[in-house]
mmCIF file of C-alpha atoms in Angstrom:
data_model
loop_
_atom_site.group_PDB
_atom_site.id
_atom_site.type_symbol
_atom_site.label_atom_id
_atom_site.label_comp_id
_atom_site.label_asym_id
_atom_site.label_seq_id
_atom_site.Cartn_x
_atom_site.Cartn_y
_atom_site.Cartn_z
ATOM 1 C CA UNK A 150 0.000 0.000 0.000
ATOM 2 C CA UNK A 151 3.135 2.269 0.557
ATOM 3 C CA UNK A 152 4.090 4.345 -2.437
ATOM 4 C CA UNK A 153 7.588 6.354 -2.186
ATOM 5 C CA UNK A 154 6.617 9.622 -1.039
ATOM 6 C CA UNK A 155 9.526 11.002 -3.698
ATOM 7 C CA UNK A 156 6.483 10.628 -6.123
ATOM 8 C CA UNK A 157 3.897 12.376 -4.454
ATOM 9 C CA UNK A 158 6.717 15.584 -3.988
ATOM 10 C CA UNK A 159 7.138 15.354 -7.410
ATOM 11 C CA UNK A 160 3.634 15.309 -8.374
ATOM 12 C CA UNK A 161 3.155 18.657 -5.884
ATOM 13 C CA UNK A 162 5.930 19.825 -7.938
ATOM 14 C CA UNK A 163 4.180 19.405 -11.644
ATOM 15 C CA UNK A 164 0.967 20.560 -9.291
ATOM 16 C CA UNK A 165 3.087 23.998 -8.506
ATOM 17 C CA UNK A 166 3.431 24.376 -12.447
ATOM 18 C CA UNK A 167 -0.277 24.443 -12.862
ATOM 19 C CA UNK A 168 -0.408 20.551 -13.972
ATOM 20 C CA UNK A 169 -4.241 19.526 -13.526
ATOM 21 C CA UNK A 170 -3.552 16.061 -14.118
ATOM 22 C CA UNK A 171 -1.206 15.921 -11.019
ATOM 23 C CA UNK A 172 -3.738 17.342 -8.649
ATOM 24 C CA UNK A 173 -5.773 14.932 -10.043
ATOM 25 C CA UNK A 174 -3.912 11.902 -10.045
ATOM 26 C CA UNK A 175 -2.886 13.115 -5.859
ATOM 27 C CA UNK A 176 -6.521 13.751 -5.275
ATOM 28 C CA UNK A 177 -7.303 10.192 -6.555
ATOM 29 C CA UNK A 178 -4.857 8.470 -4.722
ATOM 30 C CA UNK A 179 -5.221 9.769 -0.995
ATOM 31 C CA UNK A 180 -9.602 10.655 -1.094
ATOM 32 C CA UNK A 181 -10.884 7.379 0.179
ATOM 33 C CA UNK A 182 -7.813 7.359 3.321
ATOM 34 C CA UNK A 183 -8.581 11.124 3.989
ATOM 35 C CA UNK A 184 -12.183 11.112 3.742
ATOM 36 C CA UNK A 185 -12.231 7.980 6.369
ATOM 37 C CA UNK A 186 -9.814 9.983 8.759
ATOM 38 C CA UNK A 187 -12.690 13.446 8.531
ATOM 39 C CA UNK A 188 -14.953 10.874 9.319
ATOM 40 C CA UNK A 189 -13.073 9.914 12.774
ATOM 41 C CA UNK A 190 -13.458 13.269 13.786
ATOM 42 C CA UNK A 191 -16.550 14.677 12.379
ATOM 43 C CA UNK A 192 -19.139 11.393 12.031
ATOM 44 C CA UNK A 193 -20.246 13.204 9.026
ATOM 45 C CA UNK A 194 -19.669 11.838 5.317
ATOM 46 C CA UNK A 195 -20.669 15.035 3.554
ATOM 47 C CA UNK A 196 -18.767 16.904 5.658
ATOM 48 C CA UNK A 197 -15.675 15.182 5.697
ATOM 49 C CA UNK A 198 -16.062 14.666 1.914
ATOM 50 C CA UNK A 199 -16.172 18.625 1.892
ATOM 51 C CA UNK A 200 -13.178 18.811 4.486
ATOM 52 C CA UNK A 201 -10.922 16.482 2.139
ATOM 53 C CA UNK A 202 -12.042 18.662 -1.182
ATOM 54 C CA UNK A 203 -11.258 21.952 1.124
ATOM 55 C CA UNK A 204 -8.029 20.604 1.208
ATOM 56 C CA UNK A 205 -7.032 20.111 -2.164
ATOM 57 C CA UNK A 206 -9.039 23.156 -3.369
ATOM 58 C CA UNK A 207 -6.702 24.915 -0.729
ATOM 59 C CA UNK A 208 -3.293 23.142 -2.102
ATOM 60 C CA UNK A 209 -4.295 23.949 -5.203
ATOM 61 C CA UNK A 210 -5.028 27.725 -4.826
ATOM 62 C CA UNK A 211 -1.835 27.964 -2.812
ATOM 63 C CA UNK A 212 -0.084 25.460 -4.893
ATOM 64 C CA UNK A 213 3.077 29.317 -5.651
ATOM 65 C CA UNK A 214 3.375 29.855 -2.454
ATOM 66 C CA UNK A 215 3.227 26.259 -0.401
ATOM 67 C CA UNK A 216 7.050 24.711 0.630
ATOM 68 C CA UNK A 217 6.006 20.580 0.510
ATOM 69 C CA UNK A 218 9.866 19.008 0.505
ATOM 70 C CA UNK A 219 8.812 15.599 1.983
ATOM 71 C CA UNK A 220 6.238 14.066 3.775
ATOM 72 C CA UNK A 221 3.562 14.950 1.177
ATOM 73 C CA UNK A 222 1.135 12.537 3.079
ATOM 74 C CA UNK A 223 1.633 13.499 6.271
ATOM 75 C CA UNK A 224 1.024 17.148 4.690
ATOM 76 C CA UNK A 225 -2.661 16.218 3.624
ATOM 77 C CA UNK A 226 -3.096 14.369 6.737
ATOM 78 C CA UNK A 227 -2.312 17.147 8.876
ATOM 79 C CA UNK A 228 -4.523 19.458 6.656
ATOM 80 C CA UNK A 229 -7.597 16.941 6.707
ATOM 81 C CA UNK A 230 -7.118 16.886 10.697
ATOM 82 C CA UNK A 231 -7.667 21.068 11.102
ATOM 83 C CA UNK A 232 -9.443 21.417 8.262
ATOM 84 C CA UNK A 233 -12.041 18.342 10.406
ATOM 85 C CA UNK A 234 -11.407 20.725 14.170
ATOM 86 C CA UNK A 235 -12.587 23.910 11.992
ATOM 87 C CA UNK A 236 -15.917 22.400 11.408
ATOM 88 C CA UNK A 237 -16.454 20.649 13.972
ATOM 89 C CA UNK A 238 -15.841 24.235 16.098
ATOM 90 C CA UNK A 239 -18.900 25.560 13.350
ATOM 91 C CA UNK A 240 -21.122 23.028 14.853
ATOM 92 C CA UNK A 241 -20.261 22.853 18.438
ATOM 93 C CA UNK A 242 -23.606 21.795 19.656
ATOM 94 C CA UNK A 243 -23.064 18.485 17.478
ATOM 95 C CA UNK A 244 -19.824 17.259 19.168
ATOM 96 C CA UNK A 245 -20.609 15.418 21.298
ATOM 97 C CA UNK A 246 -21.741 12.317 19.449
ATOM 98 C CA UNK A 247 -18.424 12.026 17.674
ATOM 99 C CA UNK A 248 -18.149 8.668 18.330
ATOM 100 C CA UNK A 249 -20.954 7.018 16.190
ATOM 101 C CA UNK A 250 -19.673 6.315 12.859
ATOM 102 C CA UNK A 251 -22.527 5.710 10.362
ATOM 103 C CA UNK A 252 -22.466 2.525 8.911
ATOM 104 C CA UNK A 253 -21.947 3.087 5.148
ATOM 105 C CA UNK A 254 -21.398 -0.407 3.578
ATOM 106 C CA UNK A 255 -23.611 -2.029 1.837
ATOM 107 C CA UNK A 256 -24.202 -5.633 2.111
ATOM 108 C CA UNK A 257 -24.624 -8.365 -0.748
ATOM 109 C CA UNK A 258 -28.051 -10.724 0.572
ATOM 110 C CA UNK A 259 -27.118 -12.747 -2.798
ATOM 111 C CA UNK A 260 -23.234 -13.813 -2.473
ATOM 112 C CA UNK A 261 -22.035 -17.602 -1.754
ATOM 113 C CA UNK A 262 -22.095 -18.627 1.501
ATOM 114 C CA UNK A 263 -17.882 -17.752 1.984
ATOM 115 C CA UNK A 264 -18.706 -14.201 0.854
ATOM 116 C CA UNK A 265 -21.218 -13.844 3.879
ATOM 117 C CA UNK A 266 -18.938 -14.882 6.286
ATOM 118 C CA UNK A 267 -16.169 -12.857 5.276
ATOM 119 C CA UNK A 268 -18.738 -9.846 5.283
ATOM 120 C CA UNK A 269 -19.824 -11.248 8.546
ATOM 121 C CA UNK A 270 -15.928 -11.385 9.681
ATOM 122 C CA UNK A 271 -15.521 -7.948 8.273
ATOM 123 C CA UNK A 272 -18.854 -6.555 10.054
ATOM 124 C CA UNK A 273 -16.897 -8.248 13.436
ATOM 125 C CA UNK A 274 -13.391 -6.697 12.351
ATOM 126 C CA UNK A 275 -15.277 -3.238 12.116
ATOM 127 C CA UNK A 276 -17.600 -3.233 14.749
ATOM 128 C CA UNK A 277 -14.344 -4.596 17.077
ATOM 129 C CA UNK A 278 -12.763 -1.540 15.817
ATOM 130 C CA UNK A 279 -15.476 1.032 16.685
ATOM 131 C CA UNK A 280 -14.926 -0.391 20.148
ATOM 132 C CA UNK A 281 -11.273 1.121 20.580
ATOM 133 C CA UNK A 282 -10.375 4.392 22.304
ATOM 134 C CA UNK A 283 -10.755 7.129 20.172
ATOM 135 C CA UNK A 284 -7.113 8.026 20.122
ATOM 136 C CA UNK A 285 -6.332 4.292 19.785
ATOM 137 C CA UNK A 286 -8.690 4.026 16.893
ATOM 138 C CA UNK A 287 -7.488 6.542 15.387
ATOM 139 C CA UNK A 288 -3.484 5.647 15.927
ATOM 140 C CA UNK A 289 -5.139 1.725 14.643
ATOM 141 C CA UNK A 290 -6.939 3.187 11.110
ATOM 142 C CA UNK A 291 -3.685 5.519 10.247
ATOM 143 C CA UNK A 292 -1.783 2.894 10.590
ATOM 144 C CA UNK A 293 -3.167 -0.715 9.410
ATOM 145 C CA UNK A 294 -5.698 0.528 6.987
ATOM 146 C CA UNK A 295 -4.315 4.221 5.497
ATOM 147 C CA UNK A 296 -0.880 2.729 5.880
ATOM 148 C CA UNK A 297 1.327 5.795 7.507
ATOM 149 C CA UNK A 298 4.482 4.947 9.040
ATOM 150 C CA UNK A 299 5.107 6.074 12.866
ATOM 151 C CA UNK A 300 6.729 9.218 11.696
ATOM 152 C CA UNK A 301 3.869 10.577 9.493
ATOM 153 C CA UNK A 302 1.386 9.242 12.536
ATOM 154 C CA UNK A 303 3.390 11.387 14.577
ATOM 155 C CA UNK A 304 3.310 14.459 12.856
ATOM 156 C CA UNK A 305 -0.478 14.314 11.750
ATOM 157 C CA UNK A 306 -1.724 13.609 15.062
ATOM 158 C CA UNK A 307 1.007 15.104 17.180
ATOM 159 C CA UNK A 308 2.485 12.592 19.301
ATOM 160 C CA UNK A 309 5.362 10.552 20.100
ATOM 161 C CA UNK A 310 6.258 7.406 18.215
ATOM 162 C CA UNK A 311 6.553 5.525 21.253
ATOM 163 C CA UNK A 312 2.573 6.656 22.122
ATOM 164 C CA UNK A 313 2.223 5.075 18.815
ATOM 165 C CA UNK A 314 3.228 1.982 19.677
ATOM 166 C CA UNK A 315 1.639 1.648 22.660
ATOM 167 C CA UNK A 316 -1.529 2.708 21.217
ATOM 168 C CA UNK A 317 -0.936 -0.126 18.267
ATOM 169 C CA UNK A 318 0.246 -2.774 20.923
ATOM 170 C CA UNK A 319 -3.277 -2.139 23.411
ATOM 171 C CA UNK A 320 -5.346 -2.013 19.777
ATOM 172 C CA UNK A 321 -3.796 -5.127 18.697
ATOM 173 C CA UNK A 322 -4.340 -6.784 22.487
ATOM 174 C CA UNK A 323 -8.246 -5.593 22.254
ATOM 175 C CA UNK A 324 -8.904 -6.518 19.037
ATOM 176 C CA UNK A 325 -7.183 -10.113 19.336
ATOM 177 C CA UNK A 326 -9.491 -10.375 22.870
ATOM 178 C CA UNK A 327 -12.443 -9.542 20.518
ATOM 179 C CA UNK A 328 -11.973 -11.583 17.645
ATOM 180 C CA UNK A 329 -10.983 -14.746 20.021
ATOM 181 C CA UNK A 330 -14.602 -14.607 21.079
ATOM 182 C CA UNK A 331 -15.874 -14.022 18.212
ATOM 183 C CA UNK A 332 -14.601 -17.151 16.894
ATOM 184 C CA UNK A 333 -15.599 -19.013 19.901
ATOM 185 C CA UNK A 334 -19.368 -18.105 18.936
ATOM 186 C CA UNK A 335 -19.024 -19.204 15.259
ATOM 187 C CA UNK A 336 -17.114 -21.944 15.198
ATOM 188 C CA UNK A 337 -14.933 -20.024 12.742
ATOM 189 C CA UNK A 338 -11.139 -21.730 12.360
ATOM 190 C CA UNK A 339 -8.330 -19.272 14.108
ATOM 191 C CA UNK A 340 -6.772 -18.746 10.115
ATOM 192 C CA UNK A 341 -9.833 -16.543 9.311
ATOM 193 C CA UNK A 342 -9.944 -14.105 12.684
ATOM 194 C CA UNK A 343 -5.869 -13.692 13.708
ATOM 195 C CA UNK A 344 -4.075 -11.427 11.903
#
């Protein structure tokens, strides 16, 4: 899932010389991660959809005057993450059920019977998730599903690497916990549920 970050500095480069195409290609590349970190903070698709596209609106309007020499990812992520506080200090009054994340997947009533357990597993994986710390969840998501190393996680959420790890270890301890009993209910074999 990790691409060279040399690329993406590049592609901020051709962005700088007014290249469409690059924004575009960027834009492509990082939406889905971003848009599921806005939603961490701000429970909202639309508005984290319109938090992301803030961003790269903003990159691009400021694409002269912006100094990007490395990191590009940890850039956006870092953008995403104030762009996400700004609204959510619009609508105060709504803050306090940050926590619910709508369920936005879709299932499929007609797969095989393996595709409804693995959406079954996945439902588990998810819902497992949603039962993390915020901070831990968030620390978890960056890492194993957006796939930032301890460095970028560092500077987008502004904390030590070693908080990193212990966030990852106590996910990974939770989520093993979780998944154990999950198992345990199903019958399912350990090779599906232990990562």
């Amino acid at each position: 899932m990790e691409e060279p970050s040399e690329d993406h500095i590049l592609l901020f480069r051709c962005i700088q010389r007014d290249d469409r195409a690059a924004l575009n290609t960027l834009f492509s590349h990082y939406y889905q991660g971003l848009c599921t970190f806005a939603i961490s903070f701000l429970n909202n698709i639309e508005e984290a959809e319109e938090c992301v596209a803030d961003v790269f609106i903003s990159l691009w309007k400021n694409r002269k005057s912006l100094s990007i020499k490395s990191n590009f990812r940890a850039y956006l992520y870092t953008a995403v993450k104030y762009s996400a506080f700004a609204c959510l200090r619009k609508r105060r009054p709504a803050f306090e059920d940050i926590d619910t994340i709508p369920d936005t997947m879709a299932e499929d009533p007609w797969g095989t019977e393996q595709v409804v357990l693995q959406s079954e597993l996945e439902r588990h994986v998810d819902q497992a998730i949603e039962t993390l710390p915020f901070r831990c969840r968030q620390v978890f998501r960056l890492s194993r599903v957006d796939g930032l190393s301890y460095k970028e996680i560092s500077e987008v959420l502004n904390i030590s690497e070693k908080t990193i790890e212990n966030h990852l270890a106590r996910a990974i301890q939770i989520l093993r916990k979780n998944l154990r009993m999950y198992r345990k209910d199903t019958g399912q074999p350990a090779a599906l549920t232990e990562a």
